CSV table of C-alpha atoms in Angstrom, one decimal:
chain,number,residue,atom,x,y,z
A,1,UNK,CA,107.1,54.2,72.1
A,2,UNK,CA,106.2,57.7,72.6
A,3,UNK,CA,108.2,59.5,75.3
A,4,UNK,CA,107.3,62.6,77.7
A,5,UNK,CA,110.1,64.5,79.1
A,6,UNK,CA,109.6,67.3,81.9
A,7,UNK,CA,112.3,69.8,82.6
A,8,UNK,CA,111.9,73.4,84.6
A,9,UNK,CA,111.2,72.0,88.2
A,10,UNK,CA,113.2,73.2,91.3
A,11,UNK,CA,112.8,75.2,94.1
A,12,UNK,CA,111.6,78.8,94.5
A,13,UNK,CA,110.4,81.2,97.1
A,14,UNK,CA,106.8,81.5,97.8
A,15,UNK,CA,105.1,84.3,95.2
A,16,UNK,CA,107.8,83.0,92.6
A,17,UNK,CA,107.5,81.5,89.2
A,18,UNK,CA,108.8,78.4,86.9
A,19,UNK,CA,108.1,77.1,83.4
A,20,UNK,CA,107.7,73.9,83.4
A,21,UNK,CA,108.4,72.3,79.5
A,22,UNK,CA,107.4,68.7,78.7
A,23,UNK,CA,108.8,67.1,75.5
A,24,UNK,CA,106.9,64.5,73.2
A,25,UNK,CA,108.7,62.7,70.9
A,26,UNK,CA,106.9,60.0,68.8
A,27,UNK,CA,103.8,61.0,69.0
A,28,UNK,CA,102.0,64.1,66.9
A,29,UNK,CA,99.5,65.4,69.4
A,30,UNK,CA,98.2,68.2,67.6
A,31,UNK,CA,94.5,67.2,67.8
A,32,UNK,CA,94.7,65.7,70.9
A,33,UNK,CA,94.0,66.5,74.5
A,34,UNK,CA,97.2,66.6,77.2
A,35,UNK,CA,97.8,67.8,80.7
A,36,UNK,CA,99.6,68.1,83.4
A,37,UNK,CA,99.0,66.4,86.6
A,38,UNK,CA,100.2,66.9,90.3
A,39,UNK,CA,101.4,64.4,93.1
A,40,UNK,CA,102.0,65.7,96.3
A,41,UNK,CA,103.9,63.2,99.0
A,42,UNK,CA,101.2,61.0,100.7
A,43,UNK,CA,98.7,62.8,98.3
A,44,UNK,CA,96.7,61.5,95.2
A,45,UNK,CA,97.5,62.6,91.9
A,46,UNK,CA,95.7,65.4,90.8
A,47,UNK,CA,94.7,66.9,87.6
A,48,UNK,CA,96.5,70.7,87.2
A,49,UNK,CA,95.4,71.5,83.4
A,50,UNK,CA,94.3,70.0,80.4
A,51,UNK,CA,94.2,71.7,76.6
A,52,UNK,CA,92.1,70.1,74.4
A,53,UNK,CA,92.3,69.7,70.5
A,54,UNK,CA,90.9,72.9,70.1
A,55,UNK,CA,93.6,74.9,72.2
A,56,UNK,CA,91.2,75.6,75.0
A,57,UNK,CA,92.8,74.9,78.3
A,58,UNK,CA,90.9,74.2,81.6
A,59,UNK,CA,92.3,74.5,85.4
A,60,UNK,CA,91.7,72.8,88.4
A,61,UNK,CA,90.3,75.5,90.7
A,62,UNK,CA,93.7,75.9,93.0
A,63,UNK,CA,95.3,76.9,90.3
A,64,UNK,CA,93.1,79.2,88.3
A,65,UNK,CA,94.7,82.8,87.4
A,66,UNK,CA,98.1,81.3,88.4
A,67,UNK,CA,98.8,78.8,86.1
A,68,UNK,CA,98.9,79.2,82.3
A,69,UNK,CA,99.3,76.1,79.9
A,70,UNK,CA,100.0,76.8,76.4
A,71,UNK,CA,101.8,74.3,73.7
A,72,UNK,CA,103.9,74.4,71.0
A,73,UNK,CA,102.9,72.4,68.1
A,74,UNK,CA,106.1,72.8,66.0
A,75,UNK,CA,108.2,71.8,68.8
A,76,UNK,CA,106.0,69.3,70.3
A,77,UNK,CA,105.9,70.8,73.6
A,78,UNK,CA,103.6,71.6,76.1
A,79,UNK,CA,104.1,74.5,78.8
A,80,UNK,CA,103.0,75.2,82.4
A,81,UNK,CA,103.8,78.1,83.5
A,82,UNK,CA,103.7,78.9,87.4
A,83,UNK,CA,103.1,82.1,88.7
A,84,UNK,CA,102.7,83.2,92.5
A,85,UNK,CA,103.8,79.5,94.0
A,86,UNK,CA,102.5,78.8,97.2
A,87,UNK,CA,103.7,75.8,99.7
A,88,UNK,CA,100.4,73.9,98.4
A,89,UNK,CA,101.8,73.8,94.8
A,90,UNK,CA,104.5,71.4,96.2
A,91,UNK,CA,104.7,68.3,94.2
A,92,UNK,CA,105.8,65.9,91.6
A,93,UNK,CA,104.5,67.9,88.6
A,94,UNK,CA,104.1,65.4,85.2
A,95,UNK,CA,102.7,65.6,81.6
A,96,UNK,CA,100.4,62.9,79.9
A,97,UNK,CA,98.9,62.1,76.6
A,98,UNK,CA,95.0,61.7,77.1
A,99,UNK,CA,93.2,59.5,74.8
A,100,UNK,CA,89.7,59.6,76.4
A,101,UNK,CA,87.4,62.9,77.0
A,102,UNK,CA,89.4,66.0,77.7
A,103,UNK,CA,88.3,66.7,81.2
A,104,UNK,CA,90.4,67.2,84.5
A,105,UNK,CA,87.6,65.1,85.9
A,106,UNK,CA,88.4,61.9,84.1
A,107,UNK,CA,92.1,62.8,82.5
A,108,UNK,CA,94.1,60.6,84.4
A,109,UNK,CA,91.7,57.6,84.0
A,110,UNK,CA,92.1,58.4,80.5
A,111,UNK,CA,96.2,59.5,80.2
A,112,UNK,CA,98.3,56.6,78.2
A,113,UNK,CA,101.5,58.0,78.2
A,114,UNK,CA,103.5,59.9,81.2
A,115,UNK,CA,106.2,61.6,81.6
A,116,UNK,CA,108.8,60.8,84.4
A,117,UNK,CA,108.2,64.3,86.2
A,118,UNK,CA,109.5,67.1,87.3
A,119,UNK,CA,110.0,68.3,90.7
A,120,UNK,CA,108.7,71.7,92.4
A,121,UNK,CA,109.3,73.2,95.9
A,122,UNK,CA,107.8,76.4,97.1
A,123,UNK,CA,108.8,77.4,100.5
């Protein structure tokens, strides 16, 4: 089965910065649309970013200018990195595999494999 392992999460002041890393094993996504997603507590889950097969990344509105995703194909792992948290950006942060149209729109009707997720509080 393919696996998806976040790591980076924790706490941080408001204004600060994490990398978030998400590990694929199994599974060559070069090619292929991922992203990260967002669950706050008593929230839905939200898309954060998506990068399609051609590299090119869009962002939920939120998080434009803050958020950079980026991947590495060698390693087989996709980035988010977090600048200027704010107390919004609370939340379970995971990575998916998205086999359907690359939008943040539709991703997570379309993601077939998550990760378990990574935790991040700003405060």
């Amino acid at each position: 089965d393919v696996q998806l392992v976040e790591s980076g999460g924790g706490s941080v002041q408001i204004g600060g910065s994490l990398r978030l890393s998400c590990d694929v094993s199994r599974y060559t996504y070069s090619g292929y649309c991922m992203g990260w997603f967002r669950q706050a507590a008593g929230k839905e889950r939200e898309g954060v970013a998506v990068i399609d097969a051609h590299d090119i990344t869009t962002y939920a509105d939120p998080v434009k200018g803050r958020f950079t995703l980026s991947k590495d194909n060698a390693k087989n792992t996709l980035y988010l990195q977090m600048d200027s948290l704010k107390p919004g950006d609370t939340a379970m942060y995971l990575c998916a595999t998205i086999s359907g149209p690359c939008s943040l729109a539709v991703a997570a009707l379309w993601a077939d494999y998550w990760g378990q997720g990574t935790q991040v509080t700003v405060s």
